[in-house]
Amino acid sequence: MSHDDDDDHDEPPEHDRTHRHDHSGGHEQAGGHVQAGRPGHHSRPRGHASWAMAVTATLHCLTGCAVGEILGMVIGTALGWGNVPTMVVAILLAFLFGYSLTLLSVRRAGLDLRAAVRVALAADTVSIAVMELVDNAIVAFTPGAMDAQLSDGLFWAALLGGFVAAFLITTPVNKWMIARGKGHAVAHTHAHG
């Protein structure tokens, strides 16, 4: 790709084409060239993702997942459901509560409901899916945990151990996604930008 392709951009002539700044927080690499956000295009910050940002994003997801999953387990156990229906309800509620936290945040920032739903889906789907996969695998493979009742220490130990493992595995995933302008970077752009 030659530098002549840059002539297609709607940038002011006085703007230095060899070093363009992306005022959204980072530079985007595409084909070896640095590209800045162009007027009329949505650009997401890329390049910088601290561990603190990743931890915050993961804790955000973990909060929604934990509320939904515990509620699902309580409902399933109280109604005497078997392991599979209880786990399905817990996972569905984990996604619902996980998405809801982001949805509320971006709605407060002024997005309409439809746009807010799209942002929540883009921001949280991978994070929640990884978290639920890890957490439920820990619970499922902990001997006796699936048959334990809410009053059993084993149930809570497996569930909390699953949350810890999910947090440790999901945090680097979120860091990787944020660095690429995906995941919680999408929600952050809308909630704070």
PDB file of C-alpha atoms in Angstrom:
ATOM      1  CA  MET A   1       0.000   0.000   0.000  1.00  0.00           C
ATOM      2  CA  SER A   2       1.496   3.357  -0.959  1.00  0.00           C
ATOM      3  CA  HIS A   3       1.250   6.624   0.918  1.00  0.00           C
ATOM      4  CA  ASP A   4      -0.701   8.021  -2.056  1.00  0.00           C
ATOM      5  CA  ASP A   5      -3.768   6.191  -0.709  1.00  0.00           C
ATOM      6  CA  ASP A   6      -3.803   8.710   2.134  1.00  0.00           C
ATOM      7  CA  ASP A   7      -4.980  11.415  -0.304  1.00  0.00           C
ATOM      8  CA  ASP A   8      -8.513   9.987  -0.057  1.00  0.00           C
ATOM      9  CA  HIS A   9      -8.931  11.222   3.530  1.00  0.00           C
ATOM     10  CA  ASP A  10     -10.943  14.340   4.353  1.00  0.00           C
ATOM     11  CA  GLU A  11      -8.201  15.847   6.501  1.00  0.00           C
ATOM     12  CA  PRO A  12      -7.285  19.526   6.446  1.00  0.00           C
ATOM     13  CA  PRO A  13      -4.284  20.210   4.152  1.00  0.00           C
ATOM     14  CA  GLU A  14      -2.203  21.654   6.986  1.00  0.00           C
ATOM     15  CA  HIS A  15      -2.450  18.368   8.959  1.00  0.00           C
ATOM     16  CA  ASP A  16       0.859  16.446   8.987  1.00  0.00           C
ATOM     17  CA  ARG A  17       0.170  13.178   7.161  1.00  0.00           C
ATOM     18  CA  THR A  18       3.269  11.398   8.454  1.00  0.00           C
ATOM     19  CA  HIS A  19       2.208  11.519  12.108  1.00  0.00           C
ATOM     20  CA  ARG A  20      -1.506  11.744  12.718  1.00  0.00           C
ATOM     21  CA  HIS A  21      -2.895  11.923  16.231  1.00  0.00           C
ATOM     22  CA  ASP A  22      -5.946  10.006  17.311  1.00  0.00           C
ATOM     23  CA  HIS A  23      -7.386  12.245  19.996  1.00  0.00           C
ATOM     24  CA  SER A  24      -9.497   9.369  21.320  1.00  0.00           C
ATOM     25  CA  GLY A  25      -6.492   7.994  23.175  1.00  0.00           C
ATOM     26  CA  GLY A  26      -4.347   5.867  20.919  1.00  0.00           C
ATOM     27  CA  HIS A  27      -3.090   5.059  17.457  1.00  0.00           C
ATOM     28  CA  GLU A  28      -4.586   2.450  15.186  1.00  0.00           C
ATOM     29  CA  GLN A  29      -2.308   0.260  13.121  1.00  0.00           C
ATOM     30  CA  ALA A  30      -3.576  -0.849   9.740  1.00  0.00           C
ATOM     31  CA  GLY A  31      -1.284  -2.262   7.107  1.00  0.00           C
ATOM     32  CA  GLY A  32       1.768  -0.751   8.781  1.00  0.00           C
ATOM     33  CA  HIS A  33       0.400   2.806   8.662  1.00  0.00           C
ATOM     34  CA  VAL A  34      -0.765   4.863  11.586  1.00  0.00           C
ATOM     35  CA  GLN A  35      -4.343   5.966  11.071  1.00  0.00           C
ATOM     36  CA  ALA A  36      -6.257   8.442  13.150  1.00  0.00           C
ATOM     37  CA  GLY A  37      -9.987   8.557  13.609  1.00  0.00           C
ATOM     38  CA  ARG A  38     -11.521  10.382  10.648  1.00  0.00           C
ATOM     39  CA  PRO A  39     -14.400  12.822  10.885  1.00  0.00           C
ATOM     40  CA  GLY A  40     -17.671  10.958  10.570  1.00  0.00           C
ATOM     41  CA  HIS A  41     -16.153   7.641  11.659  1.00  0.00           C
ATOM     42  CA  HIS A  42     -16.432   6.059  15.087  1.00  0.00           C
ATOM     43  CA  SER A  43     -12.986   5.393  16.443  1.00  0.00           C
ATOM     44  CA  ARG A  44     -12.189   3.512  19.601  1.00  0.00           C
ATOM     45  CA  PRO A  45      -9.018   3.934  21.578  1.00  0.00           C
ATOM     46  CA  ARG A  46      -6.480   1.277  20.768  1.00  0.00           C
ATOM     47  CA  GLY A  47      -3.055   0.456  21.978  1.00  0.00           C
ATOM     48  CA  HIS A  48      -3.171   1.180  25.698  1.00  0.00           C
ATOM     49  CA  ALA A  49      -4.901  -1.142  28.131  1.00  0.00           C
ATOM     50  CA  SER A  50      -3.621  -1.152  31.664  1.00  0.00           C
ATOM     51  CA  TRP A  51      -4.128  -4.017  34.059  1.00  0.00           C
ATOM     52  CA  ALA A  52      -6.199  -1.638  36.198  1.00  0.00           C
ATOM     53  CA  MET A  53      -8.588  -1.074  33.282  1.00  0.00           C
ATOM     54  CA  ALA A  54      -8.848  -4.816  32.697  1.00  0.00           C
ATOM     55  CA  VAL A  55      -9.455  -5.517  36.383  1.00  0.00           C
ATOM     56  CA  THR A  56     -12.192  -2.859  36.512  1.00  0.00           C
ATOM     57  CA  ALA A  57     -13.882  -4.275  33.390  1.00  0.00           C
ATOM     58  CA  THR A  58     -13.681  -7.820  34.762  1.00  0.00           C
ATOM     59  CA  LEU A  59     -15.051  -6.813  38.176  1.00  0.00           C
ATOM     60  CA  HIS A  60     -17.910  -5.062  36.375  1.00  0.00           C
ATOM     61  CA  CYS A  61     -18.772  -8.274  34.519  1.00  0.00           C
ATOM     62  CA  LEU A  62     -18.182 -10.441  37.572  1.00  0.00           C
ATOM     63  CA  THR A  63     -20.653  -8.391  39.602  1.00  0.00           C
ATOM     64  CA  GLY A  64     -23.473  -8.931  37.120  1.00  0.00           C
ATOM     65  CA  CYS A  65     -22.551 -12.576  36.578  1.00  0.00           C
ATOM     66  CA  ALA A  66     -22.377 -13.325  40.296  1.00  0.00           C
ATOM     67  CA  VAL A  67     -25.754 -11.720  41.020  1.00  0.00           C
ATOM     68  CA  GLY A  68     -27.419 -13.541  38.126  1.00  0.00           C
ATOM     69  CA  GLU A  69     -25.782 -16.868  38.792  1.00  0.00           C
ATOM     70  CA  ILE A  70     -26.480 -16.925  42.526  1.00  0.00           C
ATOM     71  CA  LEU A  71     -30.080 -15.880  41.890  1.00  0.00           C
ATOM     72  CA  GLY A  72     -30.439 -18.662  39.308  1.00  0.00           C
ATOM     73  CA  MET A  73     -29.015 -21.234  41.720  1.00  0.00           C
ATOM     74  CA  VAL A  74     -31.354 -20.056  44.478  1.00  0.00           C
ATOM     75  CA  ILE A  75     -34.383 -20.225  42.157  1.00  0.00           C
ATOM     76  CA  GLY A  76     -33.472 -23.670  40.816  1.00  0.00           C
ATOM     77  CA  THR A  77     -32.757 -25.090  44.251  1.00  0.00           C
ATOM     78  CA  ALA A  78     -35.880 -23.558  45.831  1.00  0.00           C
ATOM     79  CA  LEU A  79     -38.066 -25.010  43.076  1.00  0.00           C
ATOM     80  CA  GLY A  80     -36.397 -28.416  43.289  1.00  0.00           C
ATOM     81  CA  TRP A  81     -35.103 -28.351  39.714  1.00  0.00           C
ATOM     82  CA  GLY A  82     -32.334 -30.661  38.567  1.00  0.00           C
ATOM     83  CA  ASN A  83     -28.759 -29.592  37.857  1.00  0.00           C
ATOM     84  CA  VAL A  84     -29.137 -28.829  34.140  1.00  0.00           C
ATOM     85  CA  PRO A  85     -32.204 -26.542  34.310  1.00  0.00           C
ATOM     86  CA  THR A  86     -30.772 -24.773  37.350  1.00  0.00           C
ATOM     87  CA  MET A  87     -27.456 -24.167  35.580  1.00  0.00           C
ATOM     88  CA  VAL A  88     -29.209 -22.950  32.410  1.00  0.00           C
ATOM     89  CA  VAL A  89     -31.291 -20.432  34.376  1.00  0.00           C
ATOM     90  CA  ALA A  90     -28.201 -19.323  36.318  1.00  0.00           C
ATOM     91  CA  ILE A  91     -26.246 -18.738  33.097  1.00  0.00           C
ATOM     92  CA  LEU A  92     -29.122 -16.867  31.439  1.00  0.00           C
ATOM     93  CA  LEU A  93     -29.516 -14.635  34.493  1.00  0.00           C
ATOM     94  CA  ALA A  94     -25.749 -14.069  34.619  1.00  0.00           C
ATOM     95  CA  PHE A  95     -25.846 -12.743  31.039  1.00  0.00           C
ATOM     96  CA  LEU A  96     -28.965 -10.681  31.780  1.00  0.00           C
ATOM     97  CA  PHE A  97     -27.504  -9.026  34.877  1.00  0.00           C
ATOM     98  CA  GLY A  98     -24.078  -8.619  33.245  1.00  0.00           C
ATOM     99  CA  TYR A  99     -25.580  -6.841  30.239  1.00  0.00           C
ATOM    100  CA  SER A 100     -27.906  -4.803  32.474  1.00  0.00           C
ATOM    101  CA  LEU A 101     -25.050  -3.105  34.340  1.00  0.00           C
ATOM    102  CA  THR A 102     -23.504  -1.861  31.091  1.00  0.00           C
ATOM    103  CA  LEU A 103     -26.912  -0.995  29.660  1.00  0.00           C
ATOM    104  CA  LEU A 104     -27.712   1.223  32.650  1.00  0.00           C
ATOM    105  CA  SER A 105     -24.317   2.912  32.441  1.00  0.00           C
ATOM    106  CA  VAL A 106     -24.541   3.826  28.753  1.00  0.00           C
ATOM    107  CA  ARG A 107     -28.214   4.811  29.038  1.00  0.00           C
ATOM    108  CA  ARG A 108     -27.227   7.299  31.766  1.00  0.00           C
ATOM    109  CA  ALA A 109     -24.669   8.665  29.301  1.00  0.00           C
ATOM    110  CA  GLY A 110     -27.512   9.487  26.899  1.00  0.00           C
ATOM    111  CA  LEU A 111     -27.683   6.593  24.436  1.00  0.00           C
ATOM    112  CA  ASP A 112     -31.121   5.520  23.276  1.00  0.00           C
ATOM    113  CA  LEU A 113     -32.239   2.010  24.240  1.00  0.00           C
ATOM    114  CA  ARG A 114     -31.450   0.392  20.891  1.00  0.00           C
ATOM    115  CA  ALA A 115     -27.921   1.824  20.743  1.00  0.00           C
ATOM    116  CA  ALA A 116     -27.364   0.990  24.411  1.00  0.00           C
ATOM    117  CA  VAL A 117     -28.331  -2.653  23.822  1.00  0.00           C
ATOM    118  CA  ARG A 118     -25.851  -2.865  20.911  1.00  0.00           C
ATOM    119  CA  VAL A 119     -23.095  -1.377  23.081  1.00  0.00           C
ATOM    120  CA  ALA A 120     -23.842  -3.764  25.968  1.00  0.00           C
ATOM    121  CA  LEU A 121     -23.757  -6.776  23.634  1.00  0.00           C
ATOM    122  CA  ALA A 122     -20.462  -5.638  22.083  1.00  0.00           C
ATOM    123  CA  ALA A 123     -18.908  -4.754  25.427  1.00  0.00           C
ATOM    124  CA  ASP A 124     -19.835  -7.774  27.502  1.00  0.00           C
ATOM    125  CA  THR A 125     -20.548 -10.877  25.426  1.00  0.00           C
ATOM    126  CA  VAL A 126     -17.032 -12.314  25.268  1.00  0.00           C
ATOM    127  CA  SER A 127     -16.211 -11.383  28.856  1.00  0.00           C
ATOM    128  CA  ILE A 128     -19.395 -12.909  30.275  1.00  0.00           C
ATOM    129  CA  ALA A 129     -19.092 -16.010  28.081  1.00  0.00           C
ATOM    130  CA  VAL A 130     -15.513 -16.698  29.235  1.00  0.00           C
ATOM    131  CA  MET A 131     -16.475 -16.026  32.834  1.00  0.00           C
ATOM    132  CA  GLU A 132     -19.491 -18.348  32.700  1.00  0.00           C
ATOM    133  CA  LEU A 133     -17.564 -21.101  30.937  1.00  0.00           C
ATOM    134  CA  VAL A 134     -14.806 -21.094  33.543  1.00  0.00           C
ATOM    135  CA  ASP A 135     -17.055 -20.641  36.565  1.00  0.00           C
ATOM    136  CA  ASN A 136     -19.527 -23.352  35.574  1.00  0.00           C
ATOM    137  CA  ALA A 137     -16.739 -25.751  34.618  1.00  0.00           C
ATOM    138  CA  ILE A 138     -15.242 -25.352  38.113  1.00  0.00           C
ATOM    139  CA  VAL A 139     -18.621 -26.023  39.738  1.00  0.00           C
ATOM    140  CA  ALA A 140     -19.418 -28.940  37.413  1.00  0.00           C
ATOM    141  CA  PHE A 141     -16.066 -30.655  37.935  1.00  0.00           C
ATOM    142  CA  THR A 142     -15.828 -30.127  41.696  1.00  0.00           C
ATOM    143  CA  PRO A 143     -16.850 -33.501  43.153  1.00  0.00           C
ATOM    144  CA  GLY A 144     -20.196 -33.227  44.920  1.00  0.00           C
ATOM    145  CA  ALA A 145     -20.737 -29.519  44.162  1.00  0.00           C
ATOM    146  CA  MET A 146     -23.589 -30.095  41.710  1.00  0.00           C
ATOM    147  CA  ASP A 147     -25.516 -32.099  44.304  1.00  0.00           C
ATOM    148  CA  ALA A 148     -24.773 -29.743  47.204  1.00  0.00           C
ATOM    149  CA  GLN A 149     -27.552 -27.585  48.632  1.00  0.00           C
ATOM    150  CA  LEU A 150     -27.430 -23.851  49.244  1.00  0.00           C
ATOM    151  CA  SER A 151     -26.818 -24.557  52.929  1.00  0.00           C
ATOM    152  CA  ASP A 152     -23.710 -26.674  52.160  1.00  0.00           C
ATOM    153  CA  GLY A 153     -20.256 -25.129  52.425  1.00  0.00           C
ATOM    154  CA  LEU A 154     -19.138 -27.152  49.390  1.00  0.00           C
ATOM    155  CA  PHE A 155     -21.689 -25.395  47.179  1.00  0.00           C
ATOM    156  CA  TRP A 156     -20.419 -21.945  48.158  1.00  0.00           C
ATOM    157  CA  ALA A 157     -16.757 -22.971  48.079  1.00  0.00           C
ATOM    158  CA  ALA A 158     -17.104 -24.312  44.529  1.00  0.00           C
ATOM    159  CA  LEU A 159     -19.102 -21.284  43.389  1.00  0.00           C
ATOM    160  CA  LEU A 160     -16.719 -18.747  44.929  1.00  0.00           C
ATOM    161  CA  GLY A 161     -13.703 -20.721  43.700  1.00  0.00           C
ATOM    162  CA  GLY A 162     -15.262 -20.637  40.239  1.00  0.00           C
ATOM    163  CA  PHE A 163     -15.678 -16.864  40.450  1.00  0.00           C
ATOM    164  CA  VAL A 164     -12.029 -16.428  41.460  1.00  0.00           C
ATOM    165  CA  ALA A 165     -10.806 -18.667  38.618  1.00  0.00           C
ATOM    166  CA  ALA A 166     -13.118 -16.896  36.161  1.00  0.00           C
ATOM    167  CA  PHE A 167     -11.783 -13.513  37.279  1.00  0.00           C
ATOM    168  CA  LEU A 168      -8.151 -14.616  36.875  1.00  0.00           C
ATOM    169  CA  ILE A 169      -8.752 -16.027  33.381  1.00  0.00           C
ATOM    170  CA  THR A 170     -11.102 -13.293  32.126  1.00  0.00           C
ATOM    171  CA  THR A 171      -8.929 -10.329  33.194  1.00  0.00           C
ATOM    172  CA  PRO A 172      -6.196 -10.955  30.564  1.00  0.00           C
ATOM    173  CA  VAL A 173      -8.916 -11.572  27.950  1.00  0.00           C
ATOM    174  CA  ASN A 174     -10.449  -8.182  28.779  1.00  0.00           C
ATOM    175  CA  LYS A 175      -7.010  -6.511  28.688  1.00  0.00           C
ATOM    176  CA  TRP A 176      -6.369  -7.957  25.236  1.00  0.00           C
ATOM    177  CA  MET A 177      -9.785  -6.821  23.973  1.00  0.00           C
ATOM    178  CA  ILE A 178      -9.563  -3.312  25.449  1.00  0.00           C
ATOM    179  CA  ALA A 179      -6.151  -2.843  23.795  1.00  0.00           C
ATOM    180  CA  ARG A 180      -7.848  -3.532  20.464  1.00  0.00           C
ATOM    181  CA  GLY A 181     -10.753  -1.155  21.055  1.00  0.00           C
ATOM    182  CA  LYS A 182     -13.181  -3.985  21.757  1.00  0.00           C
ATOM    183  CA  GLY A 183     -15.047  -5.279  24.796  1.00  0.00           C
ATOM    184  CA  HIS A 184     -15.318  -2.722  27.585  1.00  0.00           C
ATOM    185  CA  ALA A 185     -13.491  -0.152  25.453  1.00  0.00           C
ATOM    186  CA  VAL A 186     -16.770   0.112  23.504  1.00  0.00           C
ATOM    187  CA  ALA A 187     -18.798   0.843  26.633  1.00  0.00           C
ATOM    188  CA  HIS A 188     -16.130   3.218  27.973  1.00  0.00           C
ATOM    189  CA  THR A 189     -16.168   5.217  24.734  1.00  0.00           C
ATOM    190  CA  HIS A 190     -19.921   5.724  25.018  1.00  0.00           C
ATOM    191  CA  ALA A 191     -20.176   6.176  28.763  1.00  0.00           C
ATOM    192  CA  HIS A 192     -17.273   8.630  29.061  1.00  0.00           C
ATOM    193  CA  GLY A 193     -16.844   9.985  25.561  1.00  0.00           C
TER     194      GLY A 193
END
